PDB file of C-alpha atoms in Angstrom:
ATOM      1  CA  MET A   1       3.373 -21.815 -14.528  1.00 47.00           C
ATOM      2  CA  SER A   2       0.279 -20.019 -15.739  1.00 46.00           C
ATOM      3  CA  ILE A   3      -2.936 -19.419 -13.759  1.00 53.00           C
ATOM      4  CA  ASN A   4      -5.964 -18.023 -15.477  1.00 49.00           C
ATOM      5  CA  THR A   5      -7.415 -15.774 -12.807  1.00 49.00           C
ATOM      6  CA  LYS A   6      -9.971 -14.404 -15.134  1.00 44.00           C
ATOM      7  CA  GLY A   7     -11.161 -17.803 -16.344  1.00 41.00           C
ATOM      8  CA  SER A   8     -11.259 -19.369 -12.877  1.00 46.00           C
ATOM      9  CA  LYS A   9     -14.523 -18.351 -11.314  1.00 52.00           C
ATOM     10  CA  GLY A  10     -14.060 -17.123  -7.771  1.00 67.00           C
ATOM     11  CA  MET A  11     -10.305 -17.506  -7.753  1.00 80.00           C
ATOM     12  CA  LYS A  12      -8.489 -15.032  -5.550  1.00 94.00           C
ATOM     13  CA  ALA A  13      -4.784 -14.620  -6.342  1.00 97.00           C
ATOM     14  CA  ALA A  14      -2.513 -15.084  -3.292  1.00 98.00           C
ATOM     15  CA  ILE A  15       1.017 -15.914  -2.312  1.00 98.00           C
ATOM     16  CA  LEU A  16       2.154 -18.374   0.344  1.00 98.00           C
ATOM     17  CA  THR A  17       5.720 -17.966   1.743  1.00 98.00           C
ATOM     18  CA  ASP A  18       7.255 -20.893   3.651  1.00 98.00           C
ATOM     19  CA  LEU A  19       9.982 -19.276   5.679  1.00 98.00           C
ATOM     20  CA  SER A  20      11.542 -22.653   6.444  1.00 97.00           C
ATOM     21  CA  LYS A  21      12.393 -23.016   2.700  1.00 97.00           C
ATOM     22  CA  CYS A  22      13.741 -19.495   1.983  1.00 97.00           C
ATOM     23  CA  ILE A  23      17.444 -19.496   1.425  1.00 97.00           C
ATOM     24  CA  GLY A  24      17.750 -15.669   1.069  1.00 95.00           C
ATOM     25  CA  CYS A  25      19.063 -15.783  -2.489  1.00 94.00           C
ATOM     26  CA  GLY A  26      17.177 -12.564  -3.490  1.00 93.00           C
ATOM     27  CA  ALA A  27      16.014 -13.915  -6.804  1.00 95.00           C
ATOM     28  CA  CYS A  28      12.514 -12.597  -5.982  1.00 95.00           C
ATOM     29  CA  VAL A  29      13.879  -9.121  -5.331  1.00 94.00           C
ATOM     30  CA  LEU A  30      15.813  -9.004  -8.579  1.00 94.00           C
ATOM     31  CA  ALA A  31      12.778 -10.370 -10.624  1.00 95.00           C
ATOM     32  CA  CYS A  32      10.580  -7.736  -8.974  1.00 95.00           C
ATOM     33  CA  GLY A  33      12.957  -4.986  -9.898  1.00 93.00           C
ATOM     34  CA  GLU A  34      13.362  -6.073 -13.513  1.00 94.00           C
ATOM     35  CA  THR A  35       9.610  -6.440 -14.078  1.00 95.00           C
ATOM     36  CA  ASN A  36       8.600  -3.164 -12.410  1.00 94.00           C
ATOM     37  CA  GLY A  37      11.470  -0.976 -13.574  1.00 93.00           C
ATOM     38  CA  LEU A  38      13.060  -0.629 -10.148  1.00 92.00           C
ATOM     39  CA  PRO A  39      16.751  -0.269  -9.455  1.00 87.00           C
ATOM     40  CA  VAL A  40      18.328  -3.781  -9.476  1.00 73.00           C
ATOM     41  CA  SER A  41      21.015  -4.230  -6.832  1.00 70.00           C
ATOM     42  CA  ASP A  42      21.853  -6.497  -3.972  1.00 74.00           C
ATOM     43  CA  PRO A  43      18.691  -7.691  -2.096  1.00 73.00           C
ATOM     44  CA  PRO A  44      17.758  -4.940   0.452  1.00 85.00           C
ATOM     45  CA  ALA A  45      16.859  -5.822   4.038  1.00 87.00           C
ATOM     46  CA  ARG A  46      13.813  -3.496   4.149  1.00 92.00           C
ATOM     47  CA  LEU A  47      11.138  -2.225   1.845  1.00 94.00           C
ATOM     48  CA  SER A  48      11.474   1.243   0.256  1.00 94.00           C
ATOM     49  CA  ALA A  49      10.131   3.184  -2.657  1.00 93.00           C
ATOM     50  CA  ASP A  50      12.719   1.417  -4.861  1.00 93.00           C
ATOM     51  CA  ALA A  51      12.346  -2.024  -3.298  1.00 94.00           C
ATOM     52  CA  TRP A  52       8.811  -3.460  -3.316  1.00 96.00           C
ATOM     53  CA  THR A  53      10.010  -6.819  -1.908  1.00 95.00           C
ATOM     54  CA  ALA A  54      12.929  -7.376   0.410  1.00 95.00           C
ATOM     55  CA  VAL A  55      14.650 -10.147   2.309  1.00 95.00           C
ATOM     56  CA  ARG A  56      15.934  -9.750   5.856  1.00 95.00           C
ATOM     57  CA  ARG A  57      17.464 -12.302   8.162  1.00 95.00           C
ATOM     58  CA  GLN A  58      16.490 -12.729  11.829  1.00 96.00           C
ATOM     59  CA  ARG A  59      16.980 -15.525  14.315  1.00 96.00           C
ATOM     60  CA  GLY A  60      18.529 -17.564  11.537  1.00 96.00           C
ATOM     61  CA  VAL A  61      15.514 -17.286   9.278  1.00 97.00           C
ATOM     62  CA  ASN A  62      15.240 -15.478   5.949  1.00 97.00           C
ATOM     63  CA  ILE A  63      12.124 -13.386   5.835  1.00 97.00           C
ATOM     64  CA  ARG A  64      10.634 -12.115   2.604  1.00 95.00           C
ATOM     65  CA  GLN A  65       8.628  -8.908   2.826  1.00 96.00           C
ATOM     66  CA  GLN A  66       6.040  -7.370   0.489  1.00 97.00           C
ATOM     67  CA  CYS A  67       2.642  -5.789   0.487  1.00 98.00           C
ATOM     68  CA  MET A  68       0.153  -8.062   2.343  1.00 98.00           C
ATOM     69  CA  HIS A  69      -2.705  -7.282  -0.201  1.00 98.00           C
ATOM     70  CA  CYS A  70      -5.410  -7.235   2.522  1.00 97.00           C
ATOM     71  CA  LEU A  71      -8.791  -8.716   1.728  1.00 97.00           C
ATOM     72  CA  ASP A  72     -10.355  -5.423   2.987  1.00 95.00           C
ATOM     73  CA  PRO A  73      -7.504  -2.977   2.678  1.00 96.00           C
ATOM     74  CA  ALA A  74      -7.312   0.032   4.965  1.00 94.00           C
ATOM     75  CA  CYS A  75      -5.156   1.901   2.370  1.00 94.00           C
ATOM     76  CA  VAL A  76      -7.986   1.669  -0.233  1.00 94.00           C
ATOM     77  CA  SER A  77     -10.630   2.816   2.345  1.00 92.00           C
ATOM     78  CA  VAL A  78      -8.822   6.055   3.130  1.00 91.00           C
ATOM     79  CA  CYS A  79      -7.637   7.023  -0.301  1.00 92.00           C
ATOM     80  CA  PRO A  80      -9.818  10.058  -1.313  1.00 90.00           C
ATOM     81  CA  VAL A  81      -9.168   9.796  -5.058  1.00 92.00           C
ATOM     82  CA  ARG A  82      -9.192   5.978  -5.509  1.00 93.00           C
ATOM     83  CA  ALA A  83      -5.546   5.903  -6.449  1.00 95.00           C
ATOM     84  CA  LEU A  84      -5.411   2.535  -4.582  1.00 97.00           C
ATOM     85  CA  GLN A  85      -7.954  -0.088  -5.523  1.00 96.00           C
ATOM     86  CA  LYS A  86      -8.699  -3.699  -4.625  1.00 96.00           C
ATOM     87  CA  THR A  87      -9.090  -5.783  -7.721  1.00 96.00           C
ATOM     88  CA  ASN A  88     -11.592  -8.602  -8.065  1.00 93.00           C
ATOM     89  CA  ASP A  89      -8.594 -11.034  -8.542  1.00 92.00           C
ATOM     90  CA  GLY A  90      -7.097 -10.093  -5.194  1.00 94.00           C
ATOM     91  CA  PRO A  91      -4.165  -7.729  -5.644  1.00 97.00           C
ATOM     92  CA  VAL A  92      -4.248  -4.173  -4.371  1.00 98.00           C
ATOM     93  CA  ILE A  93      -3.043  -1.835  -7.168  1.00 97.00           C
ATOM     94  CA  TYR A  94      -1.997   1.709  -7.424  1.00 96.00           C
ATOM     95  CA  ASP A  95      -2.677   4.439 -10.118  1.00 95.00           C
ATOM     96  CA  ALA A  96      -0.031   7.192  -9.756  1.00 92.00           C
ATOM     97  CA  ASN A  97      -1.964   9.447 -12.106  1.00 92.00           C
ATOM     98  CA  ARG A  98      -4.769   9.709  -9.562  1.00 92.00           C
ATOM     99  CA  CYS A  99      -2.542  10.098  -6.477  1.00 93.00           C
ATOM    100  CA  ILE A 100      -2.527  13.482  -4.807  1.00 90.00           C
ATOM    101  CA  GLY A 101       0.246  12.646  -2.314  1.00 89.00           C
ATOM    102  CA  CYS A 102      -1.824  12.919   0.810  1.00 90.00           C
ATOM    103  CA  ARG A 103      -0.109   9.809   2.194  1.00 91.00           C
ATOM    104  CA  TYR A 104      -3.239   8.694   4.181  1.00 90.00           C
ATOM    105  CA  CYS A 105      -2.513   5.170   2.929  1.00 93.00           C
ATOM    106  CA  MET A 106       0.819   5.180   4.765  1.00 93.00           C
ATOM    107  CA  LEU A 107      -0.848   6.133   8.012  1.00 90.00           C
ATOM    108  CA  ALA A 108      -3.736   3.691   7.569  1.00 92.00           C
ATOM    109  CA  CYS A 109      -1.789   0.482   6.706  1.00 94.00           C
ATOM    110  CA  PRO A 110      -1.442  -1.709   9.799  1.00 94.00           C
ATOM    111  CA  PHE A 111       1.583  -3.367   8.278  1.00 96.00           C
ATOM    112  CA  GLY A 112       3.420  -0.192   7.429  1.00 95.00           C
ATOM    113  CA  ILE A 113       3.863  -1.150   3.749  1.00 97.00           C
ATOM    114  CA  PRO A 114       3.432   1.921   1.407  1.00 96.00           C
ATOM    115  CA  LYS A 115       6.621   3.972   0.973  1.00 96.00           C
ATOM    116  CA  TYR A 116       6.957   7.517  -0.439  1.00 94.00           C
ATOM    117  CA  GLU A 117       9.512   8.915  -2.882  1.00 93.00           C
ATOM    118  CA  TRP A 118      10.720  11.622  -0.562  1.00 92.00           C
ATOM    119  CA  ASP A 119      13.659  12.411  -2.808  1.00 89.00           C
ATOM    120  CA  LYS A 120      11.703  12.900  -6.017  1.00 88.00           C
ATOM    121  CA  ARG A 121      10.439  16.257  -7.458  1.00 86.00           C
ATOM    122  CA  LEU A 122       7.076  14.589  -8.296  1.00 86.00           C
ATOM    123  CA  PRO A 123       6.921  11.880  -5.673  1.00 91.00           C
ATOM    124  CA  LYS A 124       4.649   8.854  -5.725  1.00 92.00           C
ATOM    125  CA  VAL A 125       3.562   6.149  -3.258  1.00 94.00           C
ATOM    126  CA  GLN A 126       5.240   2.906  -4.074  1.00 95.00           C
ATOM    127  CA  LYS A 127       4.401  -0.719  -3.069  1.00 97.00           C
ATOM    128  CA  CYS A 128       4.063  -4.195  -4.508  1.00 97.00           C
ATOM    129  CA  ILE A 129       1.061  -4.604  -6.799  1.00 97.00           C
ATOM    130  CA  MET A 130       1.644  -8.359  -7.263  1.00 97.00           C
ATOM    131  CA  CYS A 131       2.710  -7.735 -10.945  1.00 97.00           C
ATOM    132  CA  TYR A 132      -1.026  -7.303 -11.635  1.00 96.00           C
ATOM    133  CA  ASP A 133      -0.881  -5.313 -14.899  1.00 94.00           C
ATOM    134  CA  GLN A 134       2.125  -7.118 -16.392  1.00 93.00           C
ATOM    135  CA  ARG A 135       1.395 -10.691 -15.375  1.00 96.00           C
ATOM    136  CA  VAL A 136      -1.423 -11.657 -13.006  1.00 95.00           C
ATOM    137  CA  SER A 137      -4.177  -9.984 -15.061  1.00 94.00           C
ATOM    138  CA  LYS A 138      -2.907 -11.898 -18.075  1.00 93.00           C
ATOM    139  CA  GLY A 139      -3.057 -15.330 -16.406  1.00 93.00           C
ATOM    140  CA  MET A 140       0.613 -15.530 -15.285  1.00 95.00           C
ATOM    141  CA  GLN A 141       2.013 -15.687 -11.839  1.00 96.00           C
ATOM    142  CA  PRO A 142       4.011 -12.721 -10.253  1.00 97.00           C
ATOM    143  CA  ALA A 143       7.664 -12.433 -11.205  1.00 97.00           C
ATOM    144  CA  CYS A 144       8.825 -13.109  -7.594  1.00 97.00           C
ATOM    145  CA  THR A 145       7.092 -16.457  -7.284  1.00 97.00           C
ATOM    146  CA  SER A 146       8.065 -17.614 -10.772  1.00 97.00           C
ATOM    147  CA  VAL A 147      11.815 -17.497 -10.078  1.00 97.00           C
ATOM    148  CA  CYS A 148      11.950 -18.829  -6.498  1.00 97.00           C
ATOM    149  CA  PRO A 149      14.427 -21.802  -6.745  1.00 97.00           C
ATOM    150  CA  THR A 150      13.203 -23.657  -3.631  1.00 96.00           C
ATOM    151  CA  GLY A 151       9.456 -23.134  -3.818  1.00 95.00           C
ATOM    152  CA  ALA A 152       9.537 -21.067  -0.635  1.00 97.00           C
ATOM    153  CA  THR A 153       7.155 -18.646  -2.146  1.00 97.00           C
ATOM    154  CA  LYS A 154       4.174 -20.041  -4.032  1.00 97.00           C
ATOM    155  CA  PHE A 155       1.356 -18.427  -6.085  1.00 98.00           C
ATOM    156  CA  GLY A 156      -2.202 -19.667  -6.401  1.00 97.00           C
ATOM    157  CA  ASP A 157      -5.740 -19.436  -5.154  1.00 97.00           C
ATOM    158  CA  ARG A 158      -5.964 -18.189  -1.582  1.00 97.00           C
ATOM    159  CA  ASP A 159      -8.250 -21.028  -0.437  1.00 97.00           C
ATOM    160  CA  ASP A 160      -6.006 -23.639  -1.997  1.00 97.00           C
ATOM    161  CA  LEU A 161      -2.901 -22.086  -0.451  1.00 98.00           C
ATOM    162  CA  ILE A 162      -4.512 -22.123   2.974  1.00 98.00           C
ATOM    163  CA  VAL A 163      -5.256 -25.817   2.614  1.00 98.00           C
ATOM    164  CA  GLU A 164      -1.599 -26.333   1.529  1.00 98.00           C
ATOM    165  CA  ALA A 165      -0.300 -24.409   4.545  1.00 98.00           C
ATOM    166  CA  GLU A 166      -2.538 -26.351   6.936  1.00 98.00           C
ATOM    167  CA  ARG A 167      -1.307 -29.626   5.401  1.00 97.00           C
ATOM    168  CA  ARG A 168       2.343 -28.651   5.815  1.00 97.00           C
ATOM    169  CA  ILE A 169       1.765 -27.705   9.421  1.00 97.00           C
ATOM    170  CA  ALA A 170      -0.181 -30.860  10.276  1.00 97.00           C
ATOM    171  CA  ASN A 171       2.251 -33.181   8.583  1.00 96.00           C
ATOM    172  CA  ASN A 172       5.330 -31.519  10.092  1.00 93.00           C
ATOM    173  CA  PRO A 173       4.420 -30.595  13.678  1.00 84.00           C
ATOM    174  CA  GLY A 174       8.068 -30.039  14.696  1.00 89.00           C
ATOM    175  CA  ARG A 175       8.898 -27.904  11.694  1.00 94.00           C
ATOM    176  CA  TYR A 176       6.330 -25.143  11.891  1.00 97.00           C
ATOM    177  CA  VAL A 177       4.529 -23.108  14.530  1.00 97.00           C
ATOM    178  CA  ASP A 178       0.770 -23.791  14.420  1.00 96.00           C
ATOM    179  CA  HIS A 179      -0.277 -20.471  12.787  1.00 97.00           C
ATOM    180  CA  ILE A 180      -0.827 -19.128   9.325  1.00 98.00           C
ATOM    181  CA  TYR A 181       0.161 -15.412   9.367  1.00 98.00           C
ATOM    182  CA  GLY A 182      -2.346 -13.472   7.210  1.00 98.00           C
ATOM    183  CA  LEU A 183      -5.137 -15.919   7.623  1.00 98.00           C
ATOM    184  CA  THR A 184      -7.064 -13.598  10.019  1.00 97.00           C
ATOM    185  CA  GLU A 185      -4.752 -10.628  10.611  1.00 97.00           C
ATOM    186  CA  ALA A 186      -6.489  -7.343   9.631  1.00 96.00           C
ATOM    187  CA  GLY A 187      -9.434  -9.385   8.378  1.00 96.00           C
ATOM    188  CA  GLY A 188      -7.217 -11.621   6.307  1.00 97.00           C
ATOM    189  CA  THR A 189      -4.619 -11.006   3.515  1.00 98.00           C
ATOM    190  CA  SER A 190      -3.700 -12.349   0.178  1.00 98.00           C
ATOM    191  CA  VAL A 191      -0.102 -12.858   1.326  1.00 98.00           C
ATOM    192  CA  LEU A 192       0.325 -15.698   3.742  1.00 98.00           C
ATOM    193  CA  PHE A 193       3.216 -16.975   5.779  1.00 98.00           C
ATOM    194  CA  ILE A 194       4.209 -20.144   7.658  1.00 98.00           C
ATOM    195  CA  SER A 195       7.224 -20.287   9.866  1.00 98.00           C
ATOM    196  CA  PRO A 196       9.542 -22.579  11.839  1.00 97.00           C
ATOM    197  CA  ILE A 197       9.653 -20.197  14.820  1.00 96.00           C
ATOM    198  CA  SER A 198       7.097 -17.739  16.291  1.00 97.00           C
ATOM    199  CA  PHE A 199       6.285 -14.719  14.198  1.00 98.00           C
ATOM    200  CA  ALA A 200       6.791 -12.406  17.127  1.00 97.00           C
ATOM    201  CA  ASP A 201      10.382 -13.541  17.369  1.00 97.00           C
ATOM    202  CA  LEU A 202      10.867 -12.754  13.677  1.00 97.00           C
ATOM    203  CA  GLY A 203       9.589  -9.147  14.066  1.00 96.00           C
ATOM    204  CA  PHE A 204       6.191  -9.649  12.508  1.00 97.00           C
ATOM    205  CA  LYS A 205       3.449  -7.322  13.759  1.00 95.00           C
ATOM    206  CA  THR A 206       1.478  -9.622  16.103  1.00 95.00           C
ATOM    207  CA  THR A 207      -0.739  -7.090  17.745  1.00 94.00           C
ATOM    208  CA  ILE A 208      -2.787  -6.522  14.588  1.00 94.00           C
ATOM    209  CA  ARG A 209      -6.472  -6.994  15.093  1.00 92.00           C
ATOM    210  CA  ASP A 210      -8.470  -9.740  13.278  1.00 93.00           C
ATOM    211  CA  GLU A 211     -11.172  -7.298  12.210  1.00 89.00           C
ATOM    212  CA  PRO A 212     -10.799  -5.478   8.879  1.00 89.00           C
ATOM    213  CA  TYR A 213      -9.364  -2.018   9.632  1.00 88.00           C
ATOM    214  CA  PRO A 214     -11.792  -0.089   7.434  1.00 84.00           C
ATOM    215  CA  LYS A 215     -14.676  -1.524   9.555  1.00 74.00           C
ATOM    216  CA  LEU A 216     -12.964  -0.441  12.752  1.00 70.00           C
ATOM    217  CA  THR A 217     -12.571   3.066  11.325  1.00 61.00           C
ATOM    218  CA  TRP A 218     -16.170   3.399  10.328  1.00 58.00           C
ATOM    219  CA  ASP A 219     -17.421   1.921  13.644  1.00 59.00           C
ATOM    220  CA  VAL A 220     -15.577   4.752  15.424  1.00 50.00           C
ATOM    221  CA  LEU A 221     -16.752   7.443  13.132  1.00 47.00           C
ATOM    222  CA  SER A 222     -20.339   6.329  13.285  1.00 52.00           C
ATOM    223  CA  LYS A 223     -20.300   6.939  17.021  1.00 52.00           C
ATOM    224  CA  ILE A 224     -19.138  10.569  16.725  1.00 49.00           C
ATOM    225  CA  PRO A 225     -21.256  12.121  14.015  1.00 51.00           C
ATOM    226  CA  SER A 226     -21.217  15.491  15.730  1.00 49.00           C
ATOM    227  CA  ILE A 227     -17.420  15.597  15.708  1.00 45.00           C
ATOM    228  CA  VAL A 228     -17.332  14.606  12.051  1.00 45.00           C
ATOM    229  CA  SER A 229     -19.904  17.172  11.192  1.00 47.00           C
ATOM    230  CA  PHE A 230     -18.070  19.809  13.066  1.00 46.00           C
ATOM    231  CA  GLY A 231     -14.838  18.891  11.300  1.00 51.00           C
ATOM    232  CA  GLY A 232     -16.535  19.146   7.928  1.00 51.00           C
ATOM    233  CA  VAL A 233     -17.981  22.519   8.778  1.00 45.00           C
ATOM    234  CA  LEU A 234     -14.642  23.692  10.131  1.00 48.00           C
ATOM    235  CA  MET A 235     -12.853  22.655   6.899  1.00 50.00           C
ATOM    236  CA  ILE A 236     -15.436  24.466   4.815  1.00 48.00           C
ATOM    237  CA  GLY A 237     -15.073  27.548   6.943  1.00 47.00           C
ATOM    238  CA  LEU A 238     -11.324  27.558   6.717  1.00 46.00           C
ATOM    239  CA  HIS A 239     -11.552  27.066   2.918  1.00 48.00           C
ATOM    240  CA  TRP A 240     -13.920  30.069   2.701  1.00 44.00           C
ATOM    241  CA  VAL A 241     -11.726  32.283   4.925  1.00 45.00           C
ATOM    242  CA  ILE A 242      -8.528  31.455   3.056  1.00 48.00           C
ATOM    243  CA  ASN A 243     -10.196  32.062  -0.351  1.00 50.00           C
ATOM    244  CA  ARG A 244     -11.758  35.319   0.856  1.00 47.00           C
ATOM    245  CA  LYS A 245      -8.370  36.520   2.086  1.00 49.00           C
ATOM    246  CA  MET A 246      -6.674  35.603  -1.200  1.00 53.00           C
ATOM    247  CA  THR A 247      -9.437  37.426  -3.130  1.00 50.00           C
ATOM    248  CA  ILE A 248      -9.084  40.564  -1.088  1.00 49.00           C
ATOM    249  CA  GLN A 249      -5.271  40.570  -1.564  1.00 54.00           C
ATOM    250  CA  ARG A 250      -5.719  40.040  -5.330  1.00 57.00           C
ATOM    251  CA  LEU A 251      -8.260  42.938  -5.628  1.00 55.00           C
ATOM    252  CA  ALA A 252      -6.039  45.151  -3.554  1.00 56.00           C
ATOM    253  CA  HIS A 253      -3.127  44.411  -5.729  1.00 57.00           C
ATOM    254  CA  GLU A 254      -5.117  45.049  -8.905  1.00 60.00           C
ATOM    255  CA  SER A 255      -6.367  48.340  -7.491  1.00 59.00           C
ATOM    256  CA  PHE A 256      -2.898  49.418  -6.620  1.00 56.00           C
ATOM    257  CA  GLU A 257      -1.611  48.567 -10.148  1.00 61.00           C
ATOM    258  CA  ALA A 258      -4.566  50.534 -11.695  1.00 60.00           C
ATOM    259  CA  GLU A 259      -3.762  53.531  -9.525  1.00 61.00           C
ATOM    260  CA  VAL A 260      -0.096  53.431 -10.414  1.00 55.00           C
ATOM    261  CA  SER A 261      -0.977  53.089 -14.165  1.00 62.00           C
ATOM    262  CA  SER A 262      -3.446  56.048 -13.933  1.00 60.00           C
ATOM    263  CA  GLU A 263      -0.859  58.254 -12.222  1.00 60.00           C
ATOM    264  CA  LYS A 264       1.738  57.354 -14.905  1.00 58.00           C
ATOM    265  CA  THR A 265      -0.714  58.206 -17.688  1.00 59.00           C
ATOM    266  CA  LYS A 266      -1.488  61.564 -16.100  1.00 57.00           C
ATOM    267  CA  ARG A 267       2.125  62.478 -15.753  1.00 61.00           C
ATOM    268  CA  GLU A 268       2.796  61.568 -19.346  1.00 59.00           C
ATOM    269  CA  GLY A 269      -0.141  63.680 -20.451  1.00 59.00           C
ATOM    270  CA  GLU A 270       1.274  66.687 -18.625  1.00 57.00           C
TER     271      GLU A 270
END
């Protein structure tokens, strides 16, 4: 299957996962690992720096996990160096060369998705990028959806997938709960789920607000300009004090070395 995201005006790449169809085979996990150069092993039950998608089982249901690719991502809004960016096509991508390791994205994400390479000498933040560089930007679907044997996870335009999810729910009232997870959560996401039992029973975060989280952050900050200004002044002051202290220490060290050198020269002259 090939979808030309560049040629389709207004198309927003998205993924719909039908939890009633997932058999927990782990083909999506293996395909993700092979495509993104991650360790390929038995399907993990939770996300990690080495597993950008995972499959866990709860209440008799196999649950695939990955980055939700929010429409208005909190991780992007807090990144001070634009290491995380929202593409026009939909996926939220990551540039390790820009990353400074501040991990603000990990704190900001309402879904708890980004993971950190704590065991690496030069660690990076890791998460699903929907195979953007390798596949989606070239008109192909992500590796995970391309190998699903049951059609449990489907790639396409977000609006089309919402229509498909609504159709399945309407035509099978006893099979699904009447909710599309990701339709409004955190302002909406590019990864959507439908389920045979309540999302709360499956461990999904169900207390997430419907408003985009960046908007909530700026709404709060706009009401406390004095605190923000004070914080900025405080940071500048601390920076100046630390730099001044380091400069004094450096000059003192250089003065001491010059004095020692002068004394040594004087002794050699005598």
